[in-house]
PDB file of C-alpha atoms in Angstrom:
ATOM      1  CA  MET A   1      86.835 -44.344   3.286  1.00  0.00           C
ATOM      2  CA  THR A   2      86.607 -41.754   0.590  1.00  0.00           C
ATOM      3  CA  ALA A   3      83.099 -40.223  -0.063  1.00  0.00           C
ATOM      4  CA  THR A   4      81.925 -40.255  -3.631  1.00  0.00           C
ATOM      5  CA  ARG A   5      80.785 -36.841  -4.955  1.00  0.00           C
ATOM      6  CA  SER A   6      77.918 -36.672  -7.426  1.00  0.00           C
ATOM      7  CA  ARG A   7      78.637 -34.619 -10.460  1.00  0.00           C
ATOM      8  CA  PRO A   8      76.499 -31.496 -10.876  1.00  0.00           C
ATOM      9  CA  ARG A   9      73.904 -31.591 -13.656  1.00  0.00           C
ATOM     10  CA  SER A  10      74.979 -29.507 -16.560  1.00  0.00           C
ATOM     11  CA  ARG A  11      72.802 -26.422 -17.199  1.00  0.00           C
ATOM     12  CA  ASN A  12      73.533 -26.739 -20.867  1.00  0.00           C
ATOM     13  CA  ARG A  13      72.116 -30.190 -21.012  1.00  0.00           C
ATOM     14  CA  PRO A  14      69.917 -30.366 -24.103  1.00  0.00           C
ATOM     15  CA  VAL A  15      66.102 -30.487 -23.548  1.00  0.00           C
ATOM     16  CA  GLU A  16      64.222 -33.388 -24.940  1.00  0.00           C
ATOM     17  CA  PRO A  17      62.455 -32.308 -28.146  1.00  0.00           C
ATOM     18  CA  LYS A  18      59.068 -33.501 -26.957  1.00  0.00           C
ATOM     19  CA  PHE A  19      59.303 -31.357 -23.798  1.00  0.00           C
ATOM     20  CA  ALA A  20      60.342 -28.300 -25.790  1.00  0.00           C
ATOM     21  CA  ALA A  21      57.413 -28.775 -28.166  1.00  0.00           C
ATOM     22  CA  ARG A  22      55.024 -29.053 -25.228  1.00  0.00           C
ATOM     23  CA  ARG A  23      56.334 -25.833 -23.692  1.00  0.00           C
ATOM     24  CA  ARG A  24      55.863 -23.974 -26.994  1.00  0.00           C
ATOM     25  CA  GLN A  25      52.329 -25.343 -27.258  1.00  0.00           C
ATOM     26  CA  VAL A  26      51.431 -24.184 -23.722  1.00  0.00           C
ATOM     27  CA  ALA A  27      52.852 -20.726 -24.406  1.00  0.00           C
ATOM     28  CA  ARG A  28      50.844 -20.411 -27.640  1.00  0.00           C
ATOM     29  CA  SER A  29      47.660 -21.500 -25.837  1.00  0.00           C
ATOM     30  CA  ARG A  30      48.159 -18.820 -23.205  1.00  0.00           C
ATOM     31  CA  ARG A  31      48.656 -16.149 -25.867  1.00  0.00           C
ATOM     32  CA  TYR A  32      45.511 -17.292 -27.710  1.00  0.00           C
ATOM     33  CA  ARG A  33      43.423 -17.213 -24.519  1.00  0.00           C
ATOM     34  CA  ARG A  34      44.612 -13.709 -23.722  1.00  0.00           C
ATOM     35  CA  LEU A  35      43.852 -12.538 -27.246  1.00  0.00           C
ATOM     36  CA  TRP A  36      40.395 -14.183 -27.148  1.00  0.00           C
ATOM     37  CA  ALA A  37      39.554 -12.542 -23.796  1.00  0.00           C
ATOM     38  CA  VAL A  38      40.642  -9.118 -25.015  1.00  0.00           C
ATOM     39  CA  GLY A  39      38.632  -9.554 -28.209  1.00  0.00           C
ATOM     40  CA  ALA A  40      35.520 -10.716 -26.339  1.00  0.00           C
ATOM     41  CA  LEU A  41      35.686  -7.790 -23.935  1.00  0.00           C
ATOM     42  CA  THR A  42      36.144  -5.392 -26.822  1.00  0.00           C
ATOM     43  CA  MET A  43      33.152  -6.868 -28.617  1.00  0.00           C
ATOM     44  CA  LEU A  44      30.939  -6.698 -25.518  1.00  0.00           C
ATOM     45  CA  ALA A  45      31.917  -3.107 -24.909  1.00  0.00           C
ATOM     46  CA  SER A  46      31.143  -2.239 -28.516  1.00  0.00           C
ATOM     47  CA  LEU A  47      27.765  -3.983 -28.340  1.00  0.00           C
ATOM     48  CA  GLY A  48      26.907  -2.202 -25.087  1.00  0.00           C
ATOM     49  CA  LEU A  49      27.811   1.192 -26.469  1.00  0.00           C
ATOM     50  CA  GLY A  50      25.900   0.397 -29.630  1.00  0.00           C
ATOM     51  CA  ALA A  51      22.815  -0.647 -27.645  1.00  0.00           C
ATOM     52  CA  ILE A  52      22.930   2.537 -25.585  1.00  0.00           C
ATOM     53  CA  ALA A  53      23.285   4.641 -28.702  1.00  0.00           C
ATOM     54  CA  ALA A  54      20.475   2.785 -30.449  1.00  0.00           C
ATOM     55  CA  ALA A  55      18.140   2.999 -27.451  1.00  0.00           C
ATOM     56  CA  ASN A  56      18.597   6.740 -27.333  1.00  0.00           C
ATOM     57  CA  SER A  57      18.243   7.202 -31.046  1.00  0.00           C
ATOM     58  CA  PRO A  58      15.069   8.465 -32.728  1.00  0.00           C
ATOM     59  CA  TRP A  59      14.325   4.889 -33.787  1.00  0.00           C
ATOM     60  CA  PHE A  60      13.390   4.091 -30.158  1.00  0.00           C
ATOM     61  CA  ASP A  61      11.480   7.251 -29.225  1.00  0.00           C
ATOM     62  CA  VAL A  62       7.824   7.440 -28.205  1.00  0.00           C
ATOM     63  CA  GLU A  63       5.705   7.987 -31.292  1.00  0.00           C
ATOM     64  CA  ALA A  64       2.248   7.566 -29.720  1.00  0.00           C
ATOM     65  CA  VAL A  65       0.480   6.775 -26.431  1.00  0.00           C
ATOM     66  CA  GLU A  66      -2.531   4.477 -26.799  1.00  0.00           C
ATOM     67  CA  VAL A  67      -5.200   4.300 -24.054  1.00  0.00           C
ATOM     68  CA  VAL A  68      -7.405   1.200 -23.928  1.00  0.00           C
ATOM     69  CA  GLY A  69     -10.422   0.455 -21.721  1.00  0.00           C
ATOM     70  CA  VAL A  70     -11.901   3.899 -21.012  1.00  0.00           C
ATOM     71  CA  THR A  71     -15.599   4.685 -21.207  1.00  0.00           C
ATOM     72  CA  ARG A  72     -16.097   7.403 -18.562  1.00  0.00           C
ATOM     73  CA  ALA A  73     -12.614   8.839 -18.022  1.00  0.00           C
ATOM     74  CA  ASN A  74     -11.041  11.261 -20.481  1.00  0.00           C
ATOM     75  CA  PRO A  75      -8.208   9.510 -22.393  1.00  0.00           C
ATOM     76  CA  GLN A  76      -6.238  12.749 -22.627  1.00  0.00           C
ATOM     77  CA  HIS A  77      -6.345  13.090 -18.844  1.00  0.00           C
ATOM     78  CA  ILE A  78      -4.756   9.637 -18.619  1.00  0.00           C
ATOM     79  CA  VAL A  79      -2.021  10.548 -21.113  1.00  0.00           C
ATOM     80  CA  THR A  80      -1.299  13.750 -19.215  1.00  0.00           C
ATOM     81  CA  ALA A  81      -1.218  11.912 -15.872  1.00  0.00           C
ATOM     82  CA  SER A  82       1.222   9.334 -17.274  1.00  0.00           C
ATOM     83  CA  GLY A  83       3.846  12.010 -17.893  1.00  0.00           C
ATOM     84  CA  ILE A  84       4.824  10.334 -21.187  1.00  0.00           C
ATOM     85  CA  GLU A  85       5.728  12.737 -23.988  1.00  0.00           C
ATOM     86  CA  ARG A  86       6.185  12.181 -27.672  1.00  0.00           C
ATOM     87  CA  GLY A  87       9.872  11.981 -28.586  1.00  0.00           C
ATOM     88  CA  GLN A  88      10.840  10.655 -25.159  1.00  0.00           C
ATOM     89  CA  PRO A  89      13.198   7.633 -25.276  1.00  0.00           C
ATOM     90  CA  LEU A  90      11.307   4.430 -24.536  1.00  0.00           C
ATOM     91  CA  VAL A  91      14.033   3.298 -22.148  1.00  0.00           C
ATOM     92  CA  ASP A  92      13.369   6.349 -19.974  1.00  0.00           C
ATOM     93  CA  ILE A  93       9.778   5.262 -19.222  1.00  0.00           C
ATOM     94  CA  ASP A  94       9.283   3.736 -15.766  1.00  0.00           C
ATOM     95  CA  PRO A  95       6.148   1.541 -15.968  1.00  0.00           C
ATOM     96  CA  GLU A  96       5.713   1.429 -12.174  1.00  0.00           C
ATOM     97  CA  ARG A  97       5.721   5.214 -11.949  1.00  0.00           C
ATOM     98  CA  VAL A  98       3.250   5.470 -14.830  1.00  0.00           C
ATOM     99  CA  VAL A  99       0.921   2.981 -13.098  1.00  0.00           C
ATOM    100  CA  ALA A 100       1.093   4.962  -9.845  1.00  0.00           C
ATOM    101  CA  ASP A 101       0.416   8.297 -11.572  1.00  0.00           C
ATOM    102  CA  VAL A 102      -2.433   7.086 -13.790  1.00  0.00           C
ATOM    103  CA  SER A 103      -4.084   5.371 -10.803  1.00  0.00           C
ATOM    104  CA  LEU A 104      -4.667   8.841  -9.326  1.00  0.00           C
ATOM    105  CA  VAL A 105      -7.176   9.654 -12.093  1.00  0.00           C
ATOM    106  CA  PRO A 106     -10.540   9.386 -10.262  1.00  0.00           C
ATOM    107  CA  TYR A 107     -12.278   6.808 -12.472  1.00  0.00           C
ATOM    108  CA  ILE A 108      -9.236   4.551 -12.904  1.00  0.00           C
ATOM    109  CA  GLY A 109      -9.046   1.241 -11.036  1.00  0.00           C
ATOM    110  CA  THR A 110      -6.257  -0.923 -12.495  1.00  0.00           C
ATOM    111  CA  VAL A 111      -3.493   0.090 -14.910  1.00  0.00           C
ATOM    112  CA  ASP A 112      -1.128  -1.894 -17.151  1.00  0.00           C
ATOM    113  CA  VAL A 113       1.664  -0.305 -19.197  1.00  0.00           C
ATOM    114  CA  ALA A 114       3.326  -1.967 -22.208  1.00  0.00           C
ATOM    115  CA  ARG A 115       6.155  -0.480 -24.283  1.00  0.00           C
ATOM    116  CA  GLN A 116       6.210  -1.518 -27.927  1.00  0.00           C
ATOM    117  CA  TRP A 117       9.525  -0.979 -29.656  1.00  0.00           C
ATOM    118  CA  GLN A 118       7.983   0.435 -32.795  1.00  0.00           C
ATOM    119  CA  GLY A 119       7.336   3.539 -30.694  1.00  0.00           C
ATOM    120  CA  THR A 120       3.898   3.016 -29.119  1.00  0.00           C
ATOM    121  CA  VAL A 121       3.173   2.921 -25.389  1.00  0.00           C
ATOM    122  CA  ARG A 122      -0.108   1.163 -24.570  1.00  0.00           C
ATOM    123  CA  ILE A 123      -1.875   2.017 -21.301  1.00  0.00           C
ATOM    124  CA  THR A 124      -4.675  -0.444 -20.536  1.00  0.00           C
ATOM    125  CA  VAL A 125      -7.060   0.493 -17.719  1.00  0.00           C
ATOM    126  CA  THR A 126     -10.172  -0.775 -15.982  1.00  0.00           C
ATOM    127  CA  GLU A 127     -12.556   1.823 -14.614  1.00  0.00           C
ATOM    128  CA  ARG A 128     -14.229   2.068 -11.240  1.00  0.00           C
ATOM    129  CA  ILE A 129     -18.008   1.679 -11.073  1.00  0.00           C
ATOM    130  CA  GLY A 130     -20.193   4.196  -9.249  1.00  0.00           C
ATOM    131  CA  VAL A 131     -22.525   2.522  -6.748  1.00  0.00           C
ATOM    132  CA  ALA A 132     -23.856   5.336  -4.536  1.00  0.00           C
ATOM    133  CA  MET A 133     -24.592   9.060  -4.479  1.00  0.00           C
ATOM    134  CA  LEU A 134     -23.584  11.340  -1.602  1.00  0.00           C
ATOM    135  CA  GLN A 135     -24.474  14.964  -1.108  1.00  0.00           C
ATOM    136  CA  ALA A 136     -21.618  17.442  -1.542  1.00  0.00           C
ATOM    137  CA  GLY A 137     -22.937  20.865  -0.620  1.00  0.00           C
ATOM    138  CA  SER A 138     -25.566  21.793  -3.197  1.00  0.00           C
ATOM    139  CA  LYS A 139     -24.359  19.065  -5.556  1.00  0.00           C
ATOM    140  CA  TRP A 140     -23.955  15.292  -5.546  1.00  0.00           C
ATOM    141  CA  VAL A 141     -20.937  13.076  -5.980  1.00  0.00           C
ATOM    142  CA  LEU A 142     -20.824   9.570  -7.379  1.00  0.00           C
ATOM    143  CA  VAL A 143     -18.692   7.136  -5.334  1.00  0.00           C
ATOM    144  CA  ASP A 144     -17.512   3.575  -5.906  1.00  0.00           C
ATOM    145  CA  VAL A 145     -17.575   0.618  -3.511  1.00  0.00           C
ATOM    146  CA  THR A 146     -14.299   1.678  -1.888  1.00  0.00           C
ATOM    147  CA  GLY A 147     -15.627   5.173  -1.141  1.00  0.00           C
ATOM    148  CA  ARG A 148     -13.594   6.890  -3.827  1.00  0.00           C
ATOM    149  CA  GLN A 149     -15.332   9.965  -5.248  1.00  0.00           C
ATOM    150  CA  LEU A 150     -15.611   9.693  -9.013  1.00  0.00           C
ATOM    151  CA  GLU A 151     -17.654  12.542 -10.453  1.00  0.00           C
ATOM    152  CA  LEU A 152     -19.445  15.655  -9.225  1.00  0.00           C
ATOM    153  CA  LEU A 153     -23.011  16.096 -10.540  1.00  0.00           C
ATOM    154  CA  ASP A 154     -25.434  19.001 -10.401  1.00  0.00           C
ATOM    155  CA  VAL A 155     -28.464  16.741 -10.063  1.00  0.00           C
ATOM    156  CA  ALA A 156     -28.586  13.368  -8.342  1.00  0.00           C
ATOM    157  CA  PRO A 157     -29.872  10.532 -10.515  1.00  0.00           C
ATOM    158  CA  GLU A 158     -32.535   8.285  -9.073  1.00  0.00           C
ATOM    159  CA  VAL A 159     -31.129   5.452  -6.984  1.00  0.00           C
ATOM    160  CA  SER A 160     -32.832   2.480  -5.345  1.00  0.00           C
ATOM    161  CA  VAL A 161     -31.731   3.363  -1.786  1.00  0.00           C
ATOM    162  CA  PRO A 162     -30.357   6.884  -1.192  1.00  0.00           C
ATOM    163  CA  ILE A 163     -27.825   7.698   1.524  1.00  0.00           C
ATOM    164  CA  GLU A 164     -28.667  10.572   3.842  1.00  0.00           C
ATOM    165  CA  GLY A 165     -27.084  12.301   6.812  1.00  0.00           C
ATOM    166  CA  VAL A 166     -23.492  12.303   5.527  1.00  0.00           C
ATOM    167  CA  GLU A 167     -21.731  14.561   3.061  1.00  0.00           C
ATOM    168  CA  ALA A 168     -18.645  14.195   0.904  1.00  0.00           C
ATOM    169  CA  SER A 169     -16.036  16.763  -0.106  1.00  0.00           C
ATOM    170  CA  GLY A 170     -17.102  16.539  -3.745  1.00  0.00           C
ATOM    171  CA  VAL A 171     -13.463  16.360  -4.895  1.00  0.00           C
ATOM    172  CA  PRO A 172     -13.046  13.533  -7.443  1.00  0.00           C
ATOM    173  CA  GLY A 173     -10.270  11.164  -6.390  1.00  0.00           C
ATOM    174  CA  GLN A 174     -10.676  11.751  -2.655  1.00  0.00           C
ATOM    175  CA  GLN A 175     -12.010   9.148  -0.224  1.00  0.00           C
ATOM    176  CA  VAL A 176     -15.220   9.691   1.730  1.00  0.00           C
ATOM    177  CA  SER A 177     -15.393   9.753   5.542  1.00  0.00           C
ATOM    178  CA  VAL A 178     -15.560   6.632   7.704  1.00  0.00           C
ATOM    179  CA  GLU A 179     -19.271   7.279   8.367  1.00  0.00           C
ATOM    180  CA  ALA A 180     -20.040   7.639   4.663  1.00  0.00           C
ATOM    181  CA  GLN A 181     -18.025   4.524   3.863  1.00  0.00           C
ATOM    182  CA  GLY A 182     -20.081   2.613   6.436  1.00  0.00           C
ATOM    183  CA  ALA A 183     -23.279   3.677   4.680  1.00  0.00           C
ATOM    184  CA  VAL A 184     -21.859   2.548   1.328  1.00  0.00           C
ATOM    185  CA  ASP A 185     -20.913  -0.800   2.904  1.00  0.00           C
ATOM    186  CA  VAL A 186     -24.486  -1.268   4.136  1.00  0.00           C
ATOM    187  CA  LEU A 187     -25.857  -0.420   0.706  1.00  0.00           C
ATOM    188  CA  MET A 188     -23.586  -2.935  -1.010  1.00  0.00           C
ATOM    189  CA  ALA A 189     -24.221  -5.705   1.526  1.00  0.00           C
ATOM    190  CA  MET A 190     -28.022  -5.543   1.797  1.00  0.00           C
ATOM    191  CA  GLY A 191     -29.850  -8.100  -0.307  1.00  0.00           C
ATOM    192  CA  PRO A 192     -32.544  -7.255  -2.871  1.00  0.00           C
ATOM    193  CA  ASP A 193     -35.393  -7.962  -0.419  1.00  0.00           C
ATOM    194  CA  LEU A 194     -34.088  -5.519   2.189  1.00  0.00           C
ATOM    195  CA  ALA A 195     -33.243  -2.967  -0.513  1.00  0.00           C
ATOM    196  CA  ALA A 196     -36.840  -3.177  -1.807  1.00  0.00           C
ATOM    197  CA  ALA A 197     -38.187  -2.634   1.726  1.00  0.00           C
ATOM    198  CA  SER A 198     -35.899   0.324   2.479  1.00  0.00           C
ATOM    199  CA  ARG A 199     -36.499   4.026   1.972  1.00  0.00           C
ATOM    200  CA  ALA A 200     -32.990   5.293   2.781  1.00  0.00           C
ATOM    201  CA  ILE A 201     -29.770   4.595   4.644  1.00  0.00           C
ATOM    202  CA  VAL A 202     -29.255   7.323   7.215  1.00  0.00           C
ATOM    203  CA  HIS A 203     -26.412   8.243   9.552  1.00  0.00           C
ATOM    204  CA  ASP A 204     -26.928  10.382  12.636  1.00  0.00           C
ATOM    205  CA  ASP A 205     -24.808  11.074  15.678  1.00  0.00           C
ATOM    206  CA  ALA A 206     -27.246   9.460  18.122  1.00  0.00           C
ATOM    207  CA  GLU A 207     -27.747   6.013  16.613  1.00  0.00           C
ATOM    208  CA  GLY A 208     -25.133   5.825  13.886  1.00  0.00           C
ATOM    209  CA  LEU A 209     -26.207   3.931  10.787  1.00  0.00           C
ATOM    210  CA  THR A 210     -29.910   3.189  10.410  1.00  0.00           C
ATOM    211  CA  VAL A 211     -32.008   1.780   7.595  1.00  0.00           C
ATOM    212  CA  GLU A 212     -35.274   3.650   7.229  1.00  0.00           C
ATOM    213  CA  LEU A 213     -38.015   1.246   6.119  1.00  0.00           C
ATOM    214  CA  ALA A 214     -40.525   2.209   3.445  1.00  0.00           C
ATOM    215  CA  ALA A 215     -43.426   0.815   5.509  1.00  0.00           C
ATOM    216  CA  GLY A 216     -42.390   2.790   8.596  1.00  0.00           C
ATOM    217  CA  GLY A 217     -39.885   2.297  11.366  1.00  0.00           C
ATOM    218  CA  ARG A 218     -36.154   1.820  11.112  1.00  0.00           C
ATOM    219  CA  VAL A 219     -33.366  -0.687  11.688  1.00  0.00           C
ATOM    220  CA  VAL A 220     -30.583   0.587  13.952  1.00  0.00           C
ATOM    221  CA  MET A 221     -27.150  -0.841  13.064  1.00  0.00           C
ATOM    222  CA  GLY A 222     -24.807   1.543  14.848  1.00  0.00           C
ATOM    223  CA  ASP A 223     -21.784   1.010  12.622  1.00  0.00           C
ATOM    224  CA  ALA A 224     -20.649  -1.301   9.848  1.00  0.00           C
ATOM    225  CA  ALA A 225     -18.888  -3.784  12.157  1.00  0.00           C
ATOM    226  CA  ASP A 226     -20.279  -7.364  12.021  1.00  0.00           C
ATOM    227  CA  LEU A 227     -22.349  -6.179   9.084  1.00  0.00           C
ATOM    228  CA  ASP A 228     -23.197  -9.623   7.733  1.00  0.00           C
ATOM    229  CA  ALA A 229     -24.514 -10.781  11.113  1.00  0.00           C
ATOM    230  CA  LYS A 230     -26.528  -7.569  11.517  1.00  0.00           C
ATOM    231  CA  LEU A 231     -28.142  -8.004   8.116  1.00  0.00           C
ATOM    232  CA  VAL A 232     -29.040 -11.633   8.870  1.00  0.00           C
ATOM    233  CA  ALA A 233     -30.657 -10.519  12.139  1.00  0.00           C
ATOM    234  CA  THR A 234     -32.492  -7.749  10.284  1.00  0.00           C
ATOM    235  CA  GLN A 235     -33.843 -10.093   7.633  1.00  0.00           C
ATOM    236  CA  THR A 236     -34.930 -12.577  10.286  1.00  0.00           C
ATOM    237  CA  MET A 237     -36.830  -9.916  12.236  1.00  0.00           C
ATOM    238  CA  LEU A 238     -38.519  -8.521   9.116  1.00  0.00           C
ATOM    239  CA  THR A 239     -39.759 -11.926   7.975  1.00  0.00           C
ATOM    240  CA  GLN A 240     -40.630 -13.642  11.260  1.00  0.00           C
ATOM    241  CA  VAL A 241     -41.926 -10.886  13.567  1.00  0.00           C
ATOM    242  CA  ASP A 242     -45.196  -8.918  13.502  1.00  0.00           C
ATOM    243  CA  LEU A 243     -44.143  -5.460  12.353  1.00  0.00           C
ATOM    244  CA  THR A 244     -47.394  -3.701  13.256  1.00  0.00           C
ATOM    245  CA  CYS A 245     -46.699  -0.196  14.575  1.00  0.00           C
ATOM    246  CA  LEU A 246     -42.965  -0.769  14.319  1.00  0.00           C
ATOM    247  CA  ASP A 247     -40.804   1.966  15.796  1.00  0.00           C
ATOM    248  CA  ARG A 248     -37.384   0.367  15.476  1.00  0.00           C
ATOM    249  CA  ILE A 249     -35.444  -2.859  15.290  1.00  0.00           C
ATOM    250  CA  ASP A 250     -32.083  -2.690  17.044  1.00  0.00           C
ATOM    251  CA  VAL A 251     -29.434  -5.074  15.698  1.00  0.00           C
ATOM    252  CA  ARG A 252     -26.372  -3.402  17.168  1.00  0.00           C
ATOM    253  CA  VAL A 253     -25.918  -6.677  19.051  1.00  0.00           C
ATOM    254  CA  PRO A 254     -26.860  -9.043  16.222  1.00  0.00           C
ATOM    255  CA  SER A 255     -27.070 -12.124  18.460  1.00  0.00           C
ATOM    256  CA  ALA A 256     -29.771 -10.405  20.563  1.00  0.00           C
ATOM    257  CA  PRO A 257     -31.859  -8.079  18.358  1.00  0.00           C
ATOM    258  CA  THR A 258     -34.673  -6.103  19.952  1.00  0.00           C
ATOM    259  CA  LEU A 259     -37.913  -4.633  18.625  1.00  0.00           C
ATOM    260  CA  ARG A 260     -39.801  -1.584  19.845  1.00  0.00           C
ATOM    261  CA  ARG A 261     -43.271  -0.525  18.720  1.00  0.00           C
ATOM    262  CA  LEU A 262     -44.949   2.862  18.684  1.00  0.00           C
ATOM    263  CA  ALA A 263     -47.165   3.597  21.677  1.00  0.00           C
ATOM    264  CA  ALA A 264     -50.913   3.004  21.176  1.00  0.00           C
ATOM    265  CA  THR A 265     -53.355   5.919  21.442  1.00  0.00           C
ATOM    266  CA  ASP A 266     -57.004   6.290  22.568  1.00  0.00           C
ATOM    267  CA  GLY A 267     -56.753   3.203  24.715  1.00  0.00           C
ATOM    268  CA  GLU A 268     -56.559   0.871  21.708  1.00  0.00           C
ATOM    269  CA  GLU A 269     -54.073  -1.879  21.083  1.00  0.00           C
ATOM    270  CA  PRO A 270     -51.397  -1.035  18.515  1.00  0.00           C
ATOM    271  CA  GLY A 271     -52.873  -1.308  15.065  1.00  0.00           C
ATOM    272  CA  GLY A 272     -56.486  -1.180  16.274  1.00  0.00           C
ATOM    273  CA  GLU A 273     -59.015   0.384  13.916  1.00  0.00           C
ATOM    274  CA  ALA A 274     -60.156   3.120  16.345  1.00  0.00           C
ATOM    275  CA  GLY A 275     -56.840   4.262  17.672  1.00  0.00           C
ATOM    276  CA  GLY A 276     -53.840   3.151  15.648  1.00  0.00           C
ATOM    277  CA  CYS A 277     -50.263   3.797  16.763  1.00  0.00           C
TER     278      CYS A 277
END
């Protein structure tokens, strides 16, 4: 039986017109996509270079630094601390660094920095509030609730409850010692009734923090730990216990406060008319 051979397909066989048209269309689409991509990249590169050039042009330089919110601090000190200079490109300003640097100015609490593209940098601050006076050598320093020293004064202003027995460095911006901070904490935590009954807050090495009472005697607190409980125990003792001839109230263990009176003299009971304490 003789095998039948298939005839090879001719390479010169004409292509159907519709297939040829489709191939030309696909080729044109590929060329257009390549041209579009090259054009887009060129445009983006031009825009980027233009933006960089514009940002570093005099049109985007610092023209002024505006300080908002100061009453005690010197605005020029804040501008100097910020490190911002007139003529500096706005894009070169690092707001986080400016916040960190301005926060080192003694009176400054919070800082916000805003760049305005017409050339102004606005620094908005809130200031710390002085709440206590501490002795610093022959002078006095005003401190805030966190123990940050704000301002050195030649003469201490009158305060409701002075702090004694601790000193500060007197360097604005520095923090006070742990002992001084404890005294400030007591001052801020005591209510108006205890503040009115107090002569001073004192720290000494023997008993730690004590509140000297205006009527005589003292309240021994030791340190500022469990301060709320200690102040509740103090207020309870002052309002519910006979304070005649009081020597001291000890609230170092606030759940078990103790009271000690001065010894009687001349054989009289404490508080007696003939002898007294």
